[in-house]
XYZ file of C-alpha atoms in Angstrom:
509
model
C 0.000 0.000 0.000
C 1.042 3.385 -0.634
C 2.137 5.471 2.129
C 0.973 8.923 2.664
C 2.589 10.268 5.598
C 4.911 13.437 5.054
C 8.955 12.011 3.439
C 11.925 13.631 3.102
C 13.516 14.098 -0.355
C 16.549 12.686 -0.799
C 18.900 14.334 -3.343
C 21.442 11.954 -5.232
C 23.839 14.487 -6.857
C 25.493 12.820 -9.909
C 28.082 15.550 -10.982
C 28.574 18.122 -7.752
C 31.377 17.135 -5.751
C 34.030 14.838 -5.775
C 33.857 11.853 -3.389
C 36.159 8.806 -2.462
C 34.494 5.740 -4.143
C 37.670 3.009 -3.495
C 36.620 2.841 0.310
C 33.451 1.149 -1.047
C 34.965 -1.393 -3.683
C 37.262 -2.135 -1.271
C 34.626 -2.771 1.221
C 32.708 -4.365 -1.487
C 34.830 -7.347 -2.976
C 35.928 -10.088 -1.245
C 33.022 -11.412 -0.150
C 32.006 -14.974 -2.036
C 29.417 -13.131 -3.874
C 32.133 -10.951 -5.165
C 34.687 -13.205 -6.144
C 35.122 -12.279 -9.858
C 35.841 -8.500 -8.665
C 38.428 -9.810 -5.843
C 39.948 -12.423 -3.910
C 40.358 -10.426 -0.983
C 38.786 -10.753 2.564
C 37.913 -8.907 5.771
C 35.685 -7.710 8.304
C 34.609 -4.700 6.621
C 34.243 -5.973 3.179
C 31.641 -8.972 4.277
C 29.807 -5.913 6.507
C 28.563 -4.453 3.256
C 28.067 -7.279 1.533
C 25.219 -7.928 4.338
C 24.362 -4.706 4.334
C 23.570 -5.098 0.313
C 22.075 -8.392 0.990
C 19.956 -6.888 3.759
C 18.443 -4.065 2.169
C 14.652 -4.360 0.895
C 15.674 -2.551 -2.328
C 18.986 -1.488 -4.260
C 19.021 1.070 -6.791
C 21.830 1.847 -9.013
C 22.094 4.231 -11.161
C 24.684 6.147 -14.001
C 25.074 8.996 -16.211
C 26.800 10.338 -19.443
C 28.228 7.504 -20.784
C 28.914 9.909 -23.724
C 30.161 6.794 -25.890
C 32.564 5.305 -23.710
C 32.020 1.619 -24.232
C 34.975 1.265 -22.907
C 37.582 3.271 -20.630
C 40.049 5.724 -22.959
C 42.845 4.163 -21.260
C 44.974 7.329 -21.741
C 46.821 8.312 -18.629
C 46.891 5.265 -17.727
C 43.427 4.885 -16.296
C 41.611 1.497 -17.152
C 38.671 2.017 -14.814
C 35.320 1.573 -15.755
C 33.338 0.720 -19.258
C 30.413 -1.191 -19.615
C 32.185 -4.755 -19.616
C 32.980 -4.444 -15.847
C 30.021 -2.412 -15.364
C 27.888 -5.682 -16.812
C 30.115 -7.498 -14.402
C 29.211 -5.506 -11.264
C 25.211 -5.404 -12.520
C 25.651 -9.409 -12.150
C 27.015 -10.064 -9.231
C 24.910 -7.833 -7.151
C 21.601 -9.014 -8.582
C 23.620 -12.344 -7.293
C 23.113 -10.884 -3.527
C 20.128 -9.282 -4.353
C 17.819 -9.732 -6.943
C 15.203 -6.839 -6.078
C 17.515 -4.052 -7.552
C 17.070 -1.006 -9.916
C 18.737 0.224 -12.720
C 18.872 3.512 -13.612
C 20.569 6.193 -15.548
C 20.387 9.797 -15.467
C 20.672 10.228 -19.734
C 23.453 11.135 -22.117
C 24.500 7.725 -23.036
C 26.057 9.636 -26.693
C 27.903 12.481 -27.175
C 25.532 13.679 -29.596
C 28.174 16.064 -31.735
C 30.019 12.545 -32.470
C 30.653 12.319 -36.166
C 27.898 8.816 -35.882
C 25.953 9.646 -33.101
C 23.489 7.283 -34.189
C 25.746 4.266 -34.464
C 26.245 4.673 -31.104
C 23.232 5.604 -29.914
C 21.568 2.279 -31.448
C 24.728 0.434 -29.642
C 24.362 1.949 -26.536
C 20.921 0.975 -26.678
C 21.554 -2.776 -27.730
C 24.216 -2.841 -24.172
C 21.607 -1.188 -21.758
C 18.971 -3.229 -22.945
C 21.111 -6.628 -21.858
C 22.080 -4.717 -18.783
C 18.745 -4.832 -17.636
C 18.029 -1.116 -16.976
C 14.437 -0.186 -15.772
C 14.746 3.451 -16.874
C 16.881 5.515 -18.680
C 16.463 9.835 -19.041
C 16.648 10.806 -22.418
C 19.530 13.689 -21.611
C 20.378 16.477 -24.017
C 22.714 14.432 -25.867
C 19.997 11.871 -27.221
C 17.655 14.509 -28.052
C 20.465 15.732 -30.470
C 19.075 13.187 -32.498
C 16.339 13.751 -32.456
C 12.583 12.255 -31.187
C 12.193 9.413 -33.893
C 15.976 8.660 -33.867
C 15.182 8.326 -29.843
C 12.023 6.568 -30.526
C 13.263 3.943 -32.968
C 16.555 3.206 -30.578
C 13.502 2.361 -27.361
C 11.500 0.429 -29.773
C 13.960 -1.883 -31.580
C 15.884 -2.184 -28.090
C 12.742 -2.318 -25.659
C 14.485 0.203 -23.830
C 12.196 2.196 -20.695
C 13.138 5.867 -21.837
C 11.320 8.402 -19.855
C 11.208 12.387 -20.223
C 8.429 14.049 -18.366
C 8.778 18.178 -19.980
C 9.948 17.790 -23.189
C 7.653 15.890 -26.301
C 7.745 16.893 -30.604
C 5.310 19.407 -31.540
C 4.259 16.721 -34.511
C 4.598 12.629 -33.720
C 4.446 10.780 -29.966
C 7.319 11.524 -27.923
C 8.531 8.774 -24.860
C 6.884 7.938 -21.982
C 6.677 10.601 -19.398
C 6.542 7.639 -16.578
C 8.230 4.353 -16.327
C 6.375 2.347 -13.771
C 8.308 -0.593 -12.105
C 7.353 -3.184 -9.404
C 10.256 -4.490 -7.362
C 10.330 -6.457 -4.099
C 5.991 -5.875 -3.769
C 6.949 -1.690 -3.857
C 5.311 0.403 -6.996
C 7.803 2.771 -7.933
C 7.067 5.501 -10.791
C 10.317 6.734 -12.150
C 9.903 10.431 -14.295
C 12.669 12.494 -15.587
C 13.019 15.949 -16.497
C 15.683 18.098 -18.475
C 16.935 21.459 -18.384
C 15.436 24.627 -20.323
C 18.678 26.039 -20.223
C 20.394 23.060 -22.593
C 18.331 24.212 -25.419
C 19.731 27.950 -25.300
C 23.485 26.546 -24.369
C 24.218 23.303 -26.851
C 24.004 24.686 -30.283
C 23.064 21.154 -31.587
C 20.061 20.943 -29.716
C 19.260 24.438 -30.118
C 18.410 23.657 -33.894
C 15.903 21.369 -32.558
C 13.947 23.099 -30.186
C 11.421 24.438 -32.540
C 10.718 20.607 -32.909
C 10.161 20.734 -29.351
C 7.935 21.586 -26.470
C 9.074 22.527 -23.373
C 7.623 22.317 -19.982
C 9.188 24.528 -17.141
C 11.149 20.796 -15.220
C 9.345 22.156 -11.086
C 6.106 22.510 -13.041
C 6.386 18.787 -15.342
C 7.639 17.107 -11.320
C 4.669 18.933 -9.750
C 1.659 17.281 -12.021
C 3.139 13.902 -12.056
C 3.674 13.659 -8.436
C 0.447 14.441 -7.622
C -1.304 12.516 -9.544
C 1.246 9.533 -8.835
C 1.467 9.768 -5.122
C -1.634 7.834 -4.266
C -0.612 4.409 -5.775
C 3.379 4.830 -5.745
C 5.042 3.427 -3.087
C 8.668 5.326 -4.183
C 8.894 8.275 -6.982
C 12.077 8.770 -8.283
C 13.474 11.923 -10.487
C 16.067 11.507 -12.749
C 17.304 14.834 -13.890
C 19.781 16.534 -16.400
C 19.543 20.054 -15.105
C 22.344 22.834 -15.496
C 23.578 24.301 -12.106
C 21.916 27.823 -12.883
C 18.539 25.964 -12.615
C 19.157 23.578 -10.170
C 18.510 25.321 -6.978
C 15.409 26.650 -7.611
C 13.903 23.338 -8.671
C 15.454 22.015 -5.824
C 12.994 23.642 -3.207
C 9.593 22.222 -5.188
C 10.314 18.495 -4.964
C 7.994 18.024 -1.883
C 6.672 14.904 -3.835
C 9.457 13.198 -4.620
C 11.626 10.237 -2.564
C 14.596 10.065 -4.335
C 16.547 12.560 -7.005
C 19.672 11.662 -9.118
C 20.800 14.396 -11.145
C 23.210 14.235 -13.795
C 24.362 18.046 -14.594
C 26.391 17.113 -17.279
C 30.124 17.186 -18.295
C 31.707 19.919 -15.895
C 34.921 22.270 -17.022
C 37.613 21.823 -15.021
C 37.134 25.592 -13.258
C 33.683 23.159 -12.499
C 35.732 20.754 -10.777
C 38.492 22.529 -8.934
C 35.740 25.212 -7.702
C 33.582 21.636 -6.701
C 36.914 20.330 -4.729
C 37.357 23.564 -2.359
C 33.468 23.542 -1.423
C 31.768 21.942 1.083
C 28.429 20.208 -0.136
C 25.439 22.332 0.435
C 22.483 20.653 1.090
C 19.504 22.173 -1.142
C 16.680 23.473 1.421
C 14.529 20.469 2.371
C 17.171 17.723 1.896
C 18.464 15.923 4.614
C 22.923 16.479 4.790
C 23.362 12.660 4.870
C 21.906 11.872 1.863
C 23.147 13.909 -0.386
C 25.872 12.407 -2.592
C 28.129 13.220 -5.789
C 30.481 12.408 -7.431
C 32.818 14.381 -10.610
C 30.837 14.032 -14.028
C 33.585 12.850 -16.083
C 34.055 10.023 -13.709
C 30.663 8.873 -14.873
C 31.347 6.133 -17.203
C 34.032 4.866 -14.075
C 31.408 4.824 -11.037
C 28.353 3.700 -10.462
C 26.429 4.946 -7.976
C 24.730 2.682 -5.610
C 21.823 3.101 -2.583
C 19.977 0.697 -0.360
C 16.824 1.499 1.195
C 14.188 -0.019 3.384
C 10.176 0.558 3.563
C 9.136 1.211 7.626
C 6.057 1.826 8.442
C 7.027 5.675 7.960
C 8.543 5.499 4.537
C 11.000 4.701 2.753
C 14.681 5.148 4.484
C 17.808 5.603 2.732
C 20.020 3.008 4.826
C 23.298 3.694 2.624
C 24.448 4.936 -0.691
C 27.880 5.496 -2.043
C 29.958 5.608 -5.532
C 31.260 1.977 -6.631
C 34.334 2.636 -8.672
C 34.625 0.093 -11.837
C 38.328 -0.690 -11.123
C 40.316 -2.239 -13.763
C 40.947 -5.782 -12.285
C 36.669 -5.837 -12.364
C 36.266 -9.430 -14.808
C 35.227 -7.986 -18.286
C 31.765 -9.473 -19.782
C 32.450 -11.229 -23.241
C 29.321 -10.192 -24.391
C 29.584 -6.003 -23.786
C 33.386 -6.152 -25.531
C 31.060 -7.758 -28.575
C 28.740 -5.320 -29.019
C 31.668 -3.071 -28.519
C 33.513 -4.404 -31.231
C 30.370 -3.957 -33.784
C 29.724 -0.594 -32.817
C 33.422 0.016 -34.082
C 33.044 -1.590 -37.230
C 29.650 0.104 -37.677
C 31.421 3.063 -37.046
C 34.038 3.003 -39.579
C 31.532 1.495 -41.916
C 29.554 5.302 -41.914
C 32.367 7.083 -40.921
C 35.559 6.166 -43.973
C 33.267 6.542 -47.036
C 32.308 10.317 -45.509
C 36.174 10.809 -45.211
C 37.183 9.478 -48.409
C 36.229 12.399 -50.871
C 37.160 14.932 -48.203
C 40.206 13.233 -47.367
C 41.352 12.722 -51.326
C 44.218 14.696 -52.843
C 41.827 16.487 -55.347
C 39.547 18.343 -52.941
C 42.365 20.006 -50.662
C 41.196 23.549 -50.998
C 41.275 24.936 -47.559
C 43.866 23.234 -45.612
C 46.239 20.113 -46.975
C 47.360 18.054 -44.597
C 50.646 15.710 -45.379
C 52.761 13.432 -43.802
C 55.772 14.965 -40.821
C 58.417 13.257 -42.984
C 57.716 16.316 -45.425
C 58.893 18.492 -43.077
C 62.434 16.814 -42.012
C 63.801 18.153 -45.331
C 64.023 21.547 -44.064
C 63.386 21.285 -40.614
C 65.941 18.289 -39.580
C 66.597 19.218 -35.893
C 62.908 19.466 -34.997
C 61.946 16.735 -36.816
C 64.113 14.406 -34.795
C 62.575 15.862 -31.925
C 59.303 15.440 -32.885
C 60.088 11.816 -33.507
C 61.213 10.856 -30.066
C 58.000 12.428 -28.440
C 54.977 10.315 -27.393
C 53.107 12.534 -30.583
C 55.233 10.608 -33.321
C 54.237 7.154 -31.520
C 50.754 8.018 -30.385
C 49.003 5.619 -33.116
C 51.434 2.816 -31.914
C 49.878 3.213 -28.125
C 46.175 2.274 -30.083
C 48.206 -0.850 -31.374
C 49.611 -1.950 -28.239
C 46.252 -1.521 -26.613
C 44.180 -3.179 -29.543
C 42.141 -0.248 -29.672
C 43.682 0.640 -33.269
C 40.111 0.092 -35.137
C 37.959 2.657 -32.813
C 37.044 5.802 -34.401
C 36.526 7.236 -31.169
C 40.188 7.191 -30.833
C 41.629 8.437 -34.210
C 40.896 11.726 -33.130
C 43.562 12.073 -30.666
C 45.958 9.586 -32.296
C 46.179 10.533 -35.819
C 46.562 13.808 -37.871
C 43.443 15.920 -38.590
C 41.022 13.035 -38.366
C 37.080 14.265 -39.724
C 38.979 17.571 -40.656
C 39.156 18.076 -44.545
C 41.952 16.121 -45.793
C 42.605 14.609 -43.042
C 43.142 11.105 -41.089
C 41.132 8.513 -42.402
C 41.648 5.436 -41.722
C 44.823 3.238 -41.367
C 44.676 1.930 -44.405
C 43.728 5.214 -46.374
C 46.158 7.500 -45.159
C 49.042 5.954 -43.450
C 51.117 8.654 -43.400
C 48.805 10.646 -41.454
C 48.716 8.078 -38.325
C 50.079 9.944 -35.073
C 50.008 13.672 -33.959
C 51.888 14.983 -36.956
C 53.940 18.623 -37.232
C 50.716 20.478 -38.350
C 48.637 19.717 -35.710
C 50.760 22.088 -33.716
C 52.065 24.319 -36.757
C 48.860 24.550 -38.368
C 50.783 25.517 -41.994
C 49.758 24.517 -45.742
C 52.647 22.954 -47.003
C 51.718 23.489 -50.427
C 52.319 27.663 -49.431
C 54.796 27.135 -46.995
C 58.415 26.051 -48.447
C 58.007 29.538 -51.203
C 56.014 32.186 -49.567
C 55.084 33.197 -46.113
C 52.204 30.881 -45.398
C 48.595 32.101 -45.577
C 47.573 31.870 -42.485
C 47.729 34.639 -39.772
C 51.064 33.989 -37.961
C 49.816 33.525 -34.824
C 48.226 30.756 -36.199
C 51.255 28.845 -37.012
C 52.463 28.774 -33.408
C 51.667 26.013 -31.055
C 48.186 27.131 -29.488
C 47.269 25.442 -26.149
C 43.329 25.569 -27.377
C 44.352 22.861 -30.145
C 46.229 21.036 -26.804
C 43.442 20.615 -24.519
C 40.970 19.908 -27.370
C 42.787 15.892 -26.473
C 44.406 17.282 -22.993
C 41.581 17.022 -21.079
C 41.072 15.578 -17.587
C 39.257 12.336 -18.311
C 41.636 11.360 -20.409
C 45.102 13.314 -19.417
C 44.151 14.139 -15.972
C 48.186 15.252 -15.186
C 47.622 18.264 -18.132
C 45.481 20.718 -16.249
C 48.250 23.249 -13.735
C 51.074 21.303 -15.880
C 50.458 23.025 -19.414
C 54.385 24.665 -19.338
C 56.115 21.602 -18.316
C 54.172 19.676 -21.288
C 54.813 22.322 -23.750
C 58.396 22.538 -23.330
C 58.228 18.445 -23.804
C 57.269 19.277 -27.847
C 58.945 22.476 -28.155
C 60.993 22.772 -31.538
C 64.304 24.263 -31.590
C 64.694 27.765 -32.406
C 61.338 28.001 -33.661
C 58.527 29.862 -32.149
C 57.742 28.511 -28.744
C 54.138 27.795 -27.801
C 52.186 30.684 -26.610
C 48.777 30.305 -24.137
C 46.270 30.871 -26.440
C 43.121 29.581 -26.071
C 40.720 30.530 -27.947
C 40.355 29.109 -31.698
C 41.324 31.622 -34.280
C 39.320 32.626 -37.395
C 40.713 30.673 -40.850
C 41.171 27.404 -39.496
C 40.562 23.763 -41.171
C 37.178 22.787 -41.924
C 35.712 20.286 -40.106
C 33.529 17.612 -41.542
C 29.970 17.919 -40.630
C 28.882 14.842 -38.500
């Protein structure tokens, strides 16, 4: 029976602060029913697995995959990916089956050159994974509502989104009902306004689009949901700007997980020197968060109980996907498809842009060309990480993923650029003229084209790679890496970092 007694909302913070998840795993494995994540025991670590075992329902929940099937691996950091994640989702329905999946949207990174491919991927892993609701976040509605649509249909996946439907066509389901463990739990999900103003992919869409204010969409459901719902949960994508203020008009809801999106790293050091601040009407203990770009590493994970008062948040914390976590066979297969998918849409766009005839703009060609004349920083270049950064996608058998090309290769999706292994060999690792951005076919007889300043080493080309998921080190370290590439008495690198006007074309996704 439903309760109706006053609750208190509980606020699960997916992108906020930055908290210690290896306490947990640690605690975690070890325990029999978590033998293929460890083989170590203790006190502490079979505590939590009775706490898990103990509770009357789990819920665990994710957010912005943004196409990471699997961990970049740059850095040095293995951790998470949906193999270990399907792992994890395994062995605790092991130690208790009456669990919940959910995710708090962005699965894609909907500027991808194939956001599709991976969005019908995506879709193919969480429907194995057994989620029982997934937000569609900004990045899906990139696509689209029939790209969305036909994904949830041919994948039987529970999409929900509660403010946003087309003007034209039927939308997703505003409510995902689920019963778990005798408890009727409504799950609805809401978006930001803001995201259609700030992305300027889904701003071309929102004339497709109708918008409900996200407190006002929360407020109709929950009242007509309350009487038979045992638990309401609100998964949200909502931009910090909005966040407080619908934070203070949830009266009807038990649990929130919020995904605000990918921070900037001002975001994250600014999140780090903070306290958390409990949102008016939230109870301190329950609030919990973790860094946004950590997403696709962590899964979040609370157990709660039903007294005769409500439901109770016993425990929640951040389970970090470490990278001795078994891998499932089956995710790394649908992984491997979506590459070859992806290079099956993506090489025959490159092709004509990539071909000698239609370098107009910008002609990219092989470092070799530049040794001629430039011998001393050519042998430089050649015994930096740059000159072997294709070889670290061979080593790691991750040479056939699009996804990487971009930071391994030379001008990849940029007119004639990378293309593929095969099609442009020469352009494999990060070549002279991704950091001296000249037209060799100006260069060696006039002064080049370009505004100078554009042929120096610009730190916004650096960090378009350098960024802290996958070169965490870069950030507060941008000298000592720039004098690592710096040429001999050639221009050094200068901080600039905002694009300049003139530069290489990029091919539309």
């Amino acid at each position: 029976m439903a309760h109706t007694k006053s609750r208190v909302l509980w606020s699960v913070l997916v992108g906020s602060i930055v908290v210690a998840a290896g306490g947990f795993l640690a605690s975690c494995v070890g325990n029999d029913e978590f033998r293929t994540l460890s083989t170590t025991r203790s006190a502490e670590m079979d505590r939590r697995a009775e706490q898990l075992r103990s509770a009357q329902l789990v819920l665990i929940y994710s957010a912005s995959s943004r196409n990471n099937f699997e961990p970049c691996g740059c850095g040095g950091q293995y951790e998470g990916g949906l193999s270990r994640r399907a792992t994890v989702f395994e062995e605790f329905r092991k130690i208790n089956p009456n669990l919940v999946a959910l995710d708090a949207g962005d699965l894609i990174a909907g500027a991808s050159p194939s956001p599709t491919v991976a969005l019908d991927h995506l879709g193919q892993a969480y429907h194995e994974l057994g989620y029982d609701a997934i937000l569609v976040g900004p990045e899906e509605l990139t696509t689209g509502f029939g790209e969305v649509r036909r994904i949830g249909e041919k994948q039987s996946l529970p999409f929900v989104l509660s403010n946003v439907k087309p003007k034209d066509g039927p939308g997703v389901p505003e409510v995902v009902r689920i019963e778990r463990a005798g408890r009727k739990i409504a799950v609805i999900g809401v978006v930001g306004a803001s995201h259609f103003e700030s992305s300027p992919h889904l701003k071309r869409r929102r004339a497709e689009m109708v918008v409900e204010d996200p407190a006002s969409a929360v407020a109709r459901l929950t009242a007509a949901l309350r009487p038979a719902s045992d638990l309401i949960i609100l998964l949200s994508h909502i931009p910090a700007s909005e966040r407080d203020g619908l934070a203070g008009k949830l009266g009807g809801v038990d649990v929130w997980i919020d995904n605000p999106g990918f921070l900037s790293f001002s975001d994250k050091k600014r999140a780090e020197s903070q306290p958390a601040k409990p949102f008016e009407g939230i109870a301190p203990q329950a609030v919990l968060a973790t860094s946004s770009w950590e997403n696709d590493r962590k899964i979040g994970l609370a157990c709660l109980s039903f007294p005769l008062t409500g439901p109770k948040l016993a425990s929640s914390e951040m389970f970090e996907l470490a990278k001795d976590i078994r891998e499932n066979p089956r995710m790394l297969e649908i992984y491997d498809s979506y590459k070859f998918s992806s290079r099956q849409v993506l090489i025959p766009r490159l092709i004509p842009a990539g071909s000698r005839e239609s370098r107009k703009d910008f002609a990219y060609t092989s470092s070799a060309s530049c040794q001629g004349c430039h011998p001393a920083q050519y042998e430089l270049w050649a015994k930096t990480d740059h000159a072997h950064a294709f070889a670290t996608l061979v080593k790691e058998c991750r040479d056939d993923d699009p996804a990487c090309w971009a930071c391994h290769s030379t001008g990849f999706t940029e007119a004639s650029g990378f293309v593929s292994p095969a099609e442009t060999p020469e352009l494999k690792d990060v070549g002279c003229q991704m950091c001296h951005r000249v037209d060799l076919r100006w260069h060696p007889m006039q002064k080049p084209k370009r505004p100078r300043a554009y042929n120096m080493v610009q730190t916004w080309h650096c960090s378009r790679c350098h960024i802290e998921h996958r070169s965490p080190k870069y950030r507060g370290n941008e000298n000592e890496y720039r004098e690592k590439i710096a040429c001999p008495a050639m221009d050094r690198p200068q901080a600039t970092t905002t694009q300049p006007a003139g530069g290489p074309k990029t091919v539309s996704p």
